[in-house]
PDB file of C-alpha atoms in Angstrom:
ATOM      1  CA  UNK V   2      62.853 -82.568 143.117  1.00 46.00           C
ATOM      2  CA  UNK V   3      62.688 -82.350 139.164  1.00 47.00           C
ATOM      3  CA  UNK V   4      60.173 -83.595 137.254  1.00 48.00           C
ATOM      4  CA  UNK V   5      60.406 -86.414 134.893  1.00 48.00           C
ATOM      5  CA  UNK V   6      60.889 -83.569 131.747  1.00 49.00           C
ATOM      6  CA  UNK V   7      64.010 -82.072 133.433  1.00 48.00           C
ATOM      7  CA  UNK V   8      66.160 -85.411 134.080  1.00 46.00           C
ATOM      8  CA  UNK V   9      65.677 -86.177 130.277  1.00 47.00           C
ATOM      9  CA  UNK V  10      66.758 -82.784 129.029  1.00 47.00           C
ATOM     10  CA  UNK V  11      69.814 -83.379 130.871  1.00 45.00           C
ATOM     11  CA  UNK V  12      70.608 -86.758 130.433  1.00 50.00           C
ATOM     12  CA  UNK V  13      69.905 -85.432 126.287  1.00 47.00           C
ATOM     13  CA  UNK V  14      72.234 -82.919 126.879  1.00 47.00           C
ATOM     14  CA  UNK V  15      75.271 -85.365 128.711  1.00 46.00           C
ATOM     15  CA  UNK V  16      74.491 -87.793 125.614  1.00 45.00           C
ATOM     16  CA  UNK V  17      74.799 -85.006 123.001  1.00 47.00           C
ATOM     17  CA  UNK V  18      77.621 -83.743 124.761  1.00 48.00           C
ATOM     18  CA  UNK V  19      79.441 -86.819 124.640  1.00 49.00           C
ATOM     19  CA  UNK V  20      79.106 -88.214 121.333  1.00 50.00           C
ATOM     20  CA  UNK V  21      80.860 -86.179 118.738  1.00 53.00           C
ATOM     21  CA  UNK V  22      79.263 -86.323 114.979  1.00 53.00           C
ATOM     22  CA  UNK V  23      80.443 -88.184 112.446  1.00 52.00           C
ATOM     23  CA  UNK V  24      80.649 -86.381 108.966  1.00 55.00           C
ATOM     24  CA  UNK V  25      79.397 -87.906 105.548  1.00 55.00           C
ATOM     25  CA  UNK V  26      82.116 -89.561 104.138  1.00 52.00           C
ATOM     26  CA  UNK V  27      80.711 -89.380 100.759  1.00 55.00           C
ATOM     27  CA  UNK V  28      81.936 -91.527  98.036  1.00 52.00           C
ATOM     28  CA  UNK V  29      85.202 -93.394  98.744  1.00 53.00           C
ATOM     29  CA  UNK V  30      86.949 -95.103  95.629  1.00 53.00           C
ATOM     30  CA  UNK V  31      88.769 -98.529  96.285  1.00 50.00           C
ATOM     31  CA  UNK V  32      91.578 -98.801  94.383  1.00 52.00           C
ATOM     32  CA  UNK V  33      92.994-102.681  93.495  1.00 46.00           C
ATOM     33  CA  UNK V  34      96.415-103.275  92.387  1.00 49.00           C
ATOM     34  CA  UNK V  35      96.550-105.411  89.083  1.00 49.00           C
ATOM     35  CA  UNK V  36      97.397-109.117  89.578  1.00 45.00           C
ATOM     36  CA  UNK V  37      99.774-111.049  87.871  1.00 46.00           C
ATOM     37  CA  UNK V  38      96.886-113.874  86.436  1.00 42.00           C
ATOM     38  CA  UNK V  39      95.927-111.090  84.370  1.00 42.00           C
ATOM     39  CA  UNK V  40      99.155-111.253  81.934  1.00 41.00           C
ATOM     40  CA  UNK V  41      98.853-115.052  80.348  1.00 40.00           C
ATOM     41  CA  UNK V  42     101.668-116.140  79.950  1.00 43.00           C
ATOM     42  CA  UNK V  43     103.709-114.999  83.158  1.00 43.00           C
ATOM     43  CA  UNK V  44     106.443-112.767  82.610  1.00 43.00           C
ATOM     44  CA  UNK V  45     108.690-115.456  84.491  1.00 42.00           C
ATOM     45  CA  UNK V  46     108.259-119.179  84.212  1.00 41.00           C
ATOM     46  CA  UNK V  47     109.862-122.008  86.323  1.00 41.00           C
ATOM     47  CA  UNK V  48     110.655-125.604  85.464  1.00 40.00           C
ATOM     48  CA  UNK V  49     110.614-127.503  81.882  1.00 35.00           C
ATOM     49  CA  UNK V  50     108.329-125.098  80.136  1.00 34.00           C
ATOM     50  CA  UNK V  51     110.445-121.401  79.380  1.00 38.00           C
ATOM     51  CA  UNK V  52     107.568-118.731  78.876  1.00 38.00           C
ATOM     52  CA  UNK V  53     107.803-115.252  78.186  1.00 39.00           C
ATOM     53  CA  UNK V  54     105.384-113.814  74.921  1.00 39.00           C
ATOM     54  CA  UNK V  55     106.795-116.753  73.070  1.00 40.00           C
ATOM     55  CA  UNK V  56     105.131-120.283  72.557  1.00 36.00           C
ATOM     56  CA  UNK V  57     106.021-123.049  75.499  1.00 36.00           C
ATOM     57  CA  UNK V  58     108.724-125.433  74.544  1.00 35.00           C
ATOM     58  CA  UNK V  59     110.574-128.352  76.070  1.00 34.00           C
ATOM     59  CA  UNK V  60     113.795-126.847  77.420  1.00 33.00           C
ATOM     60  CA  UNK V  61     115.466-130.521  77.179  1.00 35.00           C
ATOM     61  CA  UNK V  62     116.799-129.995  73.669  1.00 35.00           C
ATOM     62  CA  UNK V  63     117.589-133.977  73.010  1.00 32.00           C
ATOM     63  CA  UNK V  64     115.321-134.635  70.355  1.00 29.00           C
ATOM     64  CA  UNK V  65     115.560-131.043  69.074  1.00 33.00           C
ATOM     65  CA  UNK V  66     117.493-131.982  66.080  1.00 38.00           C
ATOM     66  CA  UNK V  67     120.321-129.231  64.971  1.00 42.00           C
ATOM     67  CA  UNK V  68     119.408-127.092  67.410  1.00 39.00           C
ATOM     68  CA  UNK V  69     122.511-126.487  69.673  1.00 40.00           C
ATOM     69  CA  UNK V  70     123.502-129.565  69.536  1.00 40.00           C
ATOM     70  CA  UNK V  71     122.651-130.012  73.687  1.00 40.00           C
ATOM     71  CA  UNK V  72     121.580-133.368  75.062  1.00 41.00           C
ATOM     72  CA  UNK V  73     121.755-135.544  78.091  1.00 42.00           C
ATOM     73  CA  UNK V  74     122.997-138.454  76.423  1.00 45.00           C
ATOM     74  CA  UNK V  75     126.820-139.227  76.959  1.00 45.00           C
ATOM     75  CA  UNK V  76     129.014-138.929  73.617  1.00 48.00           C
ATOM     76  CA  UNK V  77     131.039-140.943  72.743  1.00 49.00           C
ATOM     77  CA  UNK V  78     134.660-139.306  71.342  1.00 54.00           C
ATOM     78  CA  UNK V  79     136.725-139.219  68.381  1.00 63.00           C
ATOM     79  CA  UNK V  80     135.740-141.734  66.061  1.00 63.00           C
ATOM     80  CA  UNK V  81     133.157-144.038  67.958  1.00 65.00           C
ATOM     81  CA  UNK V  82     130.738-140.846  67.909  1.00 62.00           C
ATOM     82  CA  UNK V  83     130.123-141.994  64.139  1.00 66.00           C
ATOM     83  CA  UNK V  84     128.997-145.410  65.533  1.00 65.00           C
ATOM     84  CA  UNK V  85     125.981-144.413  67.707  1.00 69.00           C
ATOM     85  CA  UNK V  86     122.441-143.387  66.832  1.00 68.00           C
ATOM     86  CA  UNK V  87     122.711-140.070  67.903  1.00 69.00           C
ATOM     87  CA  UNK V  88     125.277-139.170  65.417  1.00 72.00           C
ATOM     88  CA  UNK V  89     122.917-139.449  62.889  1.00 71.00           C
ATOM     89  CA  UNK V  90     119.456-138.555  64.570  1.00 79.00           C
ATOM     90  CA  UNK V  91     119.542-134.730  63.802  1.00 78.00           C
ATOM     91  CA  UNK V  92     119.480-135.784  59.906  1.00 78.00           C
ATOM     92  CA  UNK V  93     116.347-137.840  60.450  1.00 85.00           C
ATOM     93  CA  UNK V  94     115.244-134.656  62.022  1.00 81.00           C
ATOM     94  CA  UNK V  95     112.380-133.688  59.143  1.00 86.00           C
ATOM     95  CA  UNK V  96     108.625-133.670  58.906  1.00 87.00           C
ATOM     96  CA  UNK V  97     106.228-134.326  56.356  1.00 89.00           C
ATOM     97  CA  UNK V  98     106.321-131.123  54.688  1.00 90.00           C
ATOM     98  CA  UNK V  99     109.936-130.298  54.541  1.00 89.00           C
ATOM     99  CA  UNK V 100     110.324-134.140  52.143  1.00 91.00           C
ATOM    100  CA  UNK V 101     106.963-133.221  50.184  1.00 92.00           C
ATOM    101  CA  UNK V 102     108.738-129.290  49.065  1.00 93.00           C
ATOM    102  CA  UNK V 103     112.240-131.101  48.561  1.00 93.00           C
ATOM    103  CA  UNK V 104     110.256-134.097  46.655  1.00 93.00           C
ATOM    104  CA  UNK V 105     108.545-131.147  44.543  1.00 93.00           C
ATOM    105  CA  UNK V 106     111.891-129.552  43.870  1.00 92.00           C
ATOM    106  CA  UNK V 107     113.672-132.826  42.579  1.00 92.00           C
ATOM    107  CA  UNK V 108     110.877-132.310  40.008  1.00 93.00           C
ATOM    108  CA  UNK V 109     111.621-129.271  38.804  1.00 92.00           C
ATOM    109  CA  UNK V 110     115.839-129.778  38.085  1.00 90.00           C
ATOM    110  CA  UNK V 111     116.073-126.690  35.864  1.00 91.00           C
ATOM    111  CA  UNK V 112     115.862-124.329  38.950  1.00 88.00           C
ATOM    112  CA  UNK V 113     119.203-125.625  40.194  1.00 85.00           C
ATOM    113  CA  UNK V 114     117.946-124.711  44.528  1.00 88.00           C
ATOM    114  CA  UNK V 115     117.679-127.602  46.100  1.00 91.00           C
ATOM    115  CA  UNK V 116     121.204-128.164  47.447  1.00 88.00           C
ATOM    116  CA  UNK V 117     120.812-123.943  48.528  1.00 87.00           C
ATOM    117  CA  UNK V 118     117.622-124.700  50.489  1.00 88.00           C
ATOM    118  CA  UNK V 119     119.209-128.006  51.844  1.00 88.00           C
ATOM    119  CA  UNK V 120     122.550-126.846  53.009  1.00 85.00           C
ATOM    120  CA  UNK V 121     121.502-125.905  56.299  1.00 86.00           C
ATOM    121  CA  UNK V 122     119.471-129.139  56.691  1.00 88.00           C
ATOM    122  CA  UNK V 123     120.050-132.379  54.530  1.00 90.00           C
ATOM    123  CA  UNK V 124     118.450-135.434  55.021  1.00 91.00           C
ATOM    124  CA  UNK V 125     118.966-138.978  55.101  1.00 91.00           C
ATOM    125  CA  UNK V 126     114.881-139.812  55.527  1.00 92.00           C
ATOM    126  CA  UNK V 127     113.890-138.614  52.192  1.00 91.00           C
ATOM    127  CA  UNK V 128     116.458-141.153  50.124  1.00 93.00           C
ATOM    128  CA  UNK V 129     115.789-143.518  52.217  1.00 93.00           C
ATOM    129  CA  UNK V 130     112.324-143.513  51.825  1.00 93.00           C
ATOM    130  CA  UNK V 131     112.680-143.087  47.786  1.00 95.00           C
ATOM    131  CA  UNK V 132     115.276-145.747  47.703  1.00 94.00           C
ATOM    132  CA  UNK V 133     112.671-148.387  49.678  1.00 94.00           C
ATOM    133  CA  UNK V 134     109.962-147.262  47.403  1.00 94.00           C
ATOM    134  CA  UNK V 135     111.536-147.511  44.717  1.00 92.00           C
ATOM    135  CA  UNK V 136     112.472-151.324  45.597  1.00 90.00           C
ATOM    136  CA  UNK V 137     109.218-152.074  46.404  1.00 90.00           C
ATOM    137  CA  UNK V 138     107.354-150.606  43.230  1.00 89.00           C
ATOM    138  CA  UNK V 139     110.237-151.946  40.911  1.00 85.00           C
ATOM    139  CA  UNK V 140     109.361-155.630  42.247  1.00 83.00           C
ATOM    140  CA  UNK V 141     105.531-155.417  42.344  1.00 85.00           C
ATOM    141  CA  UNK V 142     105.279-153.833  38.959  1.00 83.00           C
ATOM    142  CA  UNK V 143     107.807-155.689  36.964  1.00 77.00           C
ATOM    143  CA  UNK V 144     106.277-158.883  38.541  1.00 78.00           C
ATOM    144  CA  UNK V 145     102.527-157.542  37.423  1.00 79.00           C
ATOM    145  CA  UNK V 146     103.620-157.033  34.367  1.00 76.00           C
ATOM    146  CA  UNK V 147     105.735-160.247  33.596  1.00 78.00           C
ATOM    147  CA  UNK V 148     102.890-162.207  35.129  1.00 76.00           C
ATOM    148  CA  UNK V 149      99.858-160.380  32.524  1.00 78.00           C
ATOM    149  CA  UNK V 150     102.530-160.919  29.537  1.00 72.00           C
ATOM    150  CA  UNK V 151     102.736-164.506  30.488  1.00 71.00           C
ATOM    151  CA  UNK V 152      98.946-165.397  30.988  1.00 74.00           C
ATOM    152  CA  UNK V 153      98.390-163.112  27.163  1.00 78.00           C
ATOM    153  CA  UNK V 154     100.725-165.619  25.603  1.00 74.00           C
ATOM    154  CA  UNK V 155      99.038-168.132  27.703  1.00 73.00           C
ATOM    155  CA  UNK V 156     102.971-169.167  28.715  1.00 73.00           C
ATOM    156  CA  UNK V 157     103.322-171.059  32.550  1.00 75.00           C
ATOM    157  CA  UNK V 158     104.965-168.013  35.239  1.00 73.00           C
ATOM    158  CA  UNK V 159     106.861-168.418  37.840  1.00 73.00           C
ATOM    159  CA  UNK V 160     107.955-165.913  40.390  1.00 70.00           C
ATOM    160  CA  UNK V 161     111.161-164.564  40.233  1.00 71.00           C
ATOM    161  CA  UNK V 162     112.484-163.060  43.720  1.00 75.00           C
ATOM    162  CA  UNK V 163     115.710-161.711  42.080  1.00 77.00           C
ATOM    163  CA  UNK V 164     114.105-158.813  41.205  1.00 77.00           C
ATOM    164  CA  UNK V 165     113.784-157.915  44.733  1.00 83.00           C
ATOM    165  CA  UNK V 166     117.122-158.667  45.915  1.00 86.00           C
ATOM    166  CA  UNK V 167     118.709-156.961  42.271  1.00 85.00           C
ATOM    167  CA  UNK V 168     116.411-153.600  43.066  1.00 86.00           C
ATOM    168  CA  UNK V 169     117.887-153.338  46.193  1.00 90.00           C
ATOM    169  CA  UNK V 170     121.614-153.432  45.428  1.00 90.00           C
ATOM    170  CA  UNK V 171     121.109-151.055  42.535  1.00 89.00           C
ATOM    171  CA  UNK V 172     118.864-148.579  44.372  1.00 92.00           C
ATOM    172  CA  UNK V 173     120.589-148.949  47.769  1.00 94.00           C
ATOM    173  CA  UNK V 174     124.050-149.267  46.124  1.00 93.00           C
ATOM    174  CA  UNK V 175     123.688-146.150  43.694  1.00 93.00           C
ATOM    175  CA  UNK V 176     122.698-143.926  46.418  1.00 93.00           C
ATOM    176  CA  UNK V 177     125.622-144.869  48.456  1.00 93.00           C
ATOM    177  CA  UNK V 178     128.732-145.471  46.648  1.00 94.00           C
ATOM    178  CA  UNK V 179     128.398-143.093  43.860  1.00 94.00           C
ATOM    179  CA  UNK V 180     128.189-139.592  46.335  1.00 94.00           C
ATOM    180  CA  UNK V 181     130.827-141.578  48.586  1.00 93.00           C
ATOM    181  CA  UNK V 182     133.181-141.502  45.193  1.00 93.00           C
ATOM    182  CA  UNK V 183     132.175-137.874  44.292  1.00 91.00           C
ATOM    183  CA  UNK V 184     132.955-136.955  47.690  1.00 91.00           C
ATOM    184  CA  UNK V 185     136.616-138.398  47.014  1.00 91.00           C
ATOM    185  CA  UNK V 186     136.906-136.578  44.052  1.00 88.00           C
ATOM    186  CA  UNK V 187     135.582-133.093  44.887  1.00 86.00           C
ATOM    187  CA  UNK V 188     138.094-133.106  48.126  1.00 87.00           C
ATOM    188  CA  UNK V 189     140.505-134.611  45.438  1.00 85.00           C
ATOM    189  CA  UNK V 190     140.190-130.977  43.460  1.00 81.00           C
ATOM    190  CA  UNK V 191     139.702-128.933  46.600  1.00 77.00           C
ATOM    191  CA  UNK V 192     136.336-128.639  45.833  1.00 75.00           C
ATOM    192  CA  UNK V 193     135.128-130.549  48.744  1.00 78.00           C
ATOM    193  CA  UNK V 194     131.272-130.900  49.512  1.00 82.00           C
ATOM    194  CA  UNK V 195     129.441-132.332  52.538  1.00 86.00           C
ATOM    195  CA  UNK V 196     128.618-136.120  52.163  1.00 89.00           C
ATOM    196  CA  UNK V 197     125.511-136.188  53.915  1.00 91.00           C
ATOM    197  CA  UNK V 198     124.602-133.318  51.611  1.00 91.00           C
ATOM    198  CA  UNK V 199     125.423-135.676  48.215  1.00 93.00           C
ATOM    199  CA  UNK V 200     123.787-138.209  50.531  1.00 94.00           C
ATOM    200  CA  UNK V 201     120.650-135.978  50.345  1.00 94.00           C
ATOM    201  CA  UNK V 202     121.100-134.536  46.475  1.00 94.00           C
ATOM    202  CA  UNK V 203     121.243-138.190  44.586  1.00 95.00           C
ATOM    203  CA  UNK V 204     118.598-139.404  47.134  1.00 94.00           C
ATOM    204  CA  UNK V 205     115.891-136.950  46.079  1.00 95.00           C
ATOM    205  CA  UNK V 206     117.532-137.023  42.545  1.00 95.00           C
ATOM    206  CA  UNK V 207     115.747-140.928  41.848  1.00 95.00           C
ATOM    207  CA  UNK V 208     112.415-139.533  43.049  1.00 95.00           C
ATOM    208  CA  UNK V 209     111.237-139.108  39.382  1.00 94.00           C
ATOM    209  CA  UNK V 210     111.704-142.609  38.565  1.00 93.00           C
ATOM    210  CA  UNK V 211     108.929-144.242  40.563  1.00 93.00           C
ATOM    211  CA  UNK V 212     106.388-142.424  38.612  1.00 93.00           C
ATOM    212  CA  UNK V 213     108.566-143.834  35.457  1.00 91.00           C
ATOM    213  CA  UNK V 214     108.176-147.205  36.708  1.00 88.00           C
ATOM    214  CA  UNK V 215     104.184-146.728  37.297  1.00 88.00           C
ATOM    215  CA  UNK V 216     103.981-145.595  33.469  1.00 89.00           C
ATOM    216  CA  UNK V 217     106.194-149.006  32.808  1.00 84.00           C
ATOM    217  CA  UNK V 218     103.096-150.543  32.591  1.00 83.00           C
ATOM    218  CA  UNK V 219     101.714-149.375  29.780  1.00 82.00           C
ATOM    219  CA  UNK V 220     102.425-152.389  27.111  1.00 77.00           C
ATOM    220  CA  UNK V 221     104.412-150.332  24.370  1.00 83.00           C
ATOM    221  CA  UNK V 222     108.147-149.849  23.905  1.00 85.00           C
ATOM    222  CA  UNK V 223     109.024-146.845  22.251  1.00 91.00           C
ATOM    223  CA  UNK V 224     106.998-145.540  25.193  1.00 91.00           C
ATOM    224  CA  UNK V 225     108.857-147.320  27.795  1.00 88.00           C
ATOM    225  CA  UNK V 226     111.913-146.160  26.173  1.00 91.00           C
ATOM    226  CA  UNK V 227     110.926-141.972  26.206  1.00 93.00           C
ATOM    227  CA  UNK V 228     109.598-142.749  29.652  1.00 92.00           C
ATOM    228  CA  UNK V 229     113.059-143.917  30.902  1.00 91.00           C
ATOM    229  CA  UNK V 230     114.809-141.234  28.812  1.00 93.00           C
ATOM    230  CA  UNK V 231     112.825-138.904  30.093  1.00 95.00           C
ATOM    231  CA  UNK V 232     113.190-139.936  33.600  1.00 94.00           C
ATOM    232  CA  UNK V 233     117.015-139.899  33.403  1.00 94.00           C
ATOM    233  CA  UNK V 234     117.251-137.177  31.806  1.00 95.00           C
ATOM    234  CA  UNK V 235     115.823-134.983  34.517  1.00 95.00           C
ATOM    235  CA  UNK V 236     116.980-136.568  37.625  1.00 95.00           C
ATOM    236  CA  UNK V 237     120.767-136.131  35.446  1.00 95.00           C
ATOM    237  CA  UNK V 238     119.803-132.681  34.906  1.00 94.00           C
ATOM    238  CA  UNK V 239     118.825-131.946  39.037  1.00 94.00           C
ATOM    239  CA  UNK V 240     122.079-133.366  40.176  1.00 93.00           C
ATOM    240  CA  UNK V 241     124.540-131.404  37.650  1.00 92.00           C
ATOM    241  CA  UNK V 242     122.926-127.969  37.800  1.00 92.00           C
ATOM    242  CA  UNK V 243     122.954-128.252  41.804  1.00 91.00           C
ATOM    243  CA  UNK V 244     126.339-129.308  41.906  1.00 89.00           C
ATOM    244  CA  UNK V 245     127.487-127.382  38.638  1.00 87.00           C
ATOM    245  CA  UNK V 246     127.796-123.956  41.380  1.00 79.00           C
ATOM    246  CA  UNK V 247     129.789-126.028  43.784  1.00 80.00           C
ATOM    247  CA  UNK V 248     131.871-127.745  41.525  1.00 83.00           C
ATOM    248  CA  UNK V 249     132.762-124.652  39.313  1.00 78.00           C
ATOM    249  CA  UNK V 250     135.583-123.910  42.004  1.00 69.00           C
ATOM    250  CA  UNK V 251     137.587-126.953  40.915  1.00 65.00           C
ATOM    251  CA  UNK V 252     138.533-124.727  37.842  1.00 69.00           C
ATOM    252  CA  UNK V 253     138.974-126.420  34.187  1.00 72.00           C
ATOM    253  CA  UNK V 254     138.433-129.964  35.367  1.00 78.00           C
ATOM    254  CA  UNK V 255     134.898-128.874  36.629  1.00 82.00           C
ATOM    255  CA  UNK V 256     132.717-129.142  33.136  1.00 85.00           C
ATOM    256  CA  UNK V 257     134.578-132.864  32.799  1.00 87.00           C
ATOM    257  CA  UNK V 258     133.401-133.199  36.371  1.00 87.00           C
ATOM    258  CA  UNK V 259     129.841-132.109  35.437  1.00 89.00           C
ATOM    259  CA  UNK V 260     129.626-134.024  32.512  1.00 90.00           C
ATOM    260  CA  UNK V 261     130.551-137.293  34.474  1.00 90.00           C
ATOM    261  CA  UNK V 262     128.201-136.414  36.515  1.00 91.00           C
ATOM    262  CA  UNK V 263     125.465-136.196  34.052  1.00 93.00           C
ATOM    263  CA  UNK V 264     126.366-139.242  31.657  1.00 93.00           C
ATOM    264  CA  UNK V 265     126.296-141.677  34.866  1.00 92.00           C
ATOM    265  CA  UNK V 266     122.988-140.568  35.750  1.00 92.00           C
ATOM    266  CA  UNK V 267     122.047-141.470  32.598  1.00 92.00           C
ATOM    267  CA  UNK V 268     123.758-144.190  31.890  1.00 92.00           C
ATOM    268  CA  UNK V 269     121.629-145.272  35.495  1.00 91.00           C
ATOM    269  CA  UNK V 270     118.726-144.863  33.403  1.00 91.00           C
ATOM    270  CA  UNK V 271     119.771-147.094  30.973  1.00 90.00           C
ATOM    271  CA  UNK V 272     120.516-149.721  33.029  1.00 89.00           C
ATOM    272  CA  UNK V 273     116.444-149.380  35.017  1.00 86.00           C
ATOM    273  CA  UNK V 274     115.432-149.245  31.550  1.00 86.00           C
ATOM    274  CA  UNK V 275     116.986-152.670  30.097  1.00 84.00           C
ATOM    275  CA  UNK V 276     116.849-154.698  33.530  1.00 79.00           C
ATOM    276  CA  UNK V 277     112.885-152.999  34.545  1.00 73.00           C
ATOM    277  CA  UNK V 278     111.071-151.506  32.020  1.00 69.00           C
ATOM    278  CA  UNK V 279     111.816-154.186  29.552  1.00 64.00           C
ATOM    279  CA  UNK V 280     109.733-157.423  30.334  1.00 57.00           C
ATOM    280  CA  UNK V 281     111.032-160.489  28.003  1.00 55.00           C
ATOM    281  CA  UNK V 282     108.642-163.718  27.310  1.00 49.00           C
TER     282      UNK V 282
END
């Protein structure tokens, strides 16, 4: 028999036999591959919103303005395109600050730019805008000021709606048929210019007169009179310089051209001047 010491040294022996050691693995380094939420924005983008480094944007171009010209809307051909509201959305297409620089520019007409830094982009918002402006101030000053020249003289006044309904075919009716006839005649001496682009030009061009009207109100005449000269004078000056580039193609007949141009500006002037700045008793 063995003693209690001898069946442990064995069964020590049988366990150290069959268990092999293990070596220190030391230090292992875990290694992560870099994931995709790291790079903001993705490299690839799916549905509305096309990514990439640039900024997100609707891919559905329909109110985009110029742009390419894309949209889900049907068209309508030929002709009956002009008839429909997207035929003349893209040149409502501007924001505040593009009308405040082009408003600043009409007020500078010696720099001769405007219809440069409009060509890509006229507008039909900014002379609209002017043009219902314009109506409005021309009625509520020339009735302020007809109404304190009547109570001075202590004379009975009465409302005269006219002046509405006048200011709006001049202003409306300038800005319309006059670039509509210059259109005619620069195509007439192959000198032709875009119409929404004179559209744009004499819009901008009657800018200067609202603050003329606002100085109306001052109760002299000579000063009425270098107001309104004034006034016409530069808005004359912004339309024939931008056009005097443009129309220089149409050879000898362009300085008569110019000088049309320039006296009917004017001669609008005159007319503001006589029928609005002049208040009668």
């Amino acid at each position: 028999m063995m003693s209690g010491g001898s069946y442990s040294t064995i069964d020590s022996q049988k366990i150290s036999g069959s268990v092999p050691s293990v070596p220190d693995p030391g230090h292992t380094t875990v290694k992560f591959t870099e994931s995709n939420l790291q790079t903001f924005p993705p490299s690839a983008t799916q549905g509305k919103i096309s990514g990439g480094s640039n900024p997100p944007r609707d891919a559905d171009d329909t109110f985009s303005g110029h742009g390419n010209g894309s949209t889900d809307e049907p068209q309508s051909g030929g002709w009956l395109h002009k008839f429909t509201v997207g035929a003349y959305k893209p040149f409502f297409d501007v924001d505040t600050s593009d009308v405040v620089e082009r408003l600043k520019e009409s007020l500078f007409p010696f720099r001769g730019t405007f219809t440069e830094k409009t060509a890509d982009k006229p507008d039909l918002y900014g002379p609209f805008w002017i043009c219902t402006t314009l109506i409005f101030v021309a009625a509520s000053i020339g009735t302020f000021v007809t109404y304190i020249a009547h109570k001075w003289k202590k004379q009975e006044w009465n409302y005269d709606i006219n002046l509405v309904t006048w200011s709006a075919g001049v202003f409306y009716g300038y800005v319309t048929l006059v670039p509509l006839a210059l259109y005619v005649v620069l195509k007439y001496f192959s000198a032709p210019s875009g119409l929404v682009q004179l559209f744009c030009l004499y819009g901008y061009s009657l800018f200067i007169f609202i603050p003329a009207l606002c100085l109306s109100i001052v109760p002299v005449e000579i000063f009425r009179w270098v107001i309104a000269g004034v006034a016409g004078f530069m808005s004359a000056t912004f339309v024939a310089l931008n056009l005097k580039a443009h129309i220089n193609s149409a050879g000898e007949r362009s300085i008569l051209i110019i000088a049309s141009i320039f006296l009917l500006q004017l001669g609008l002037a005159v007319v503001l001047k006589l029928y609005l700045f002049t208040v009668t008793v």
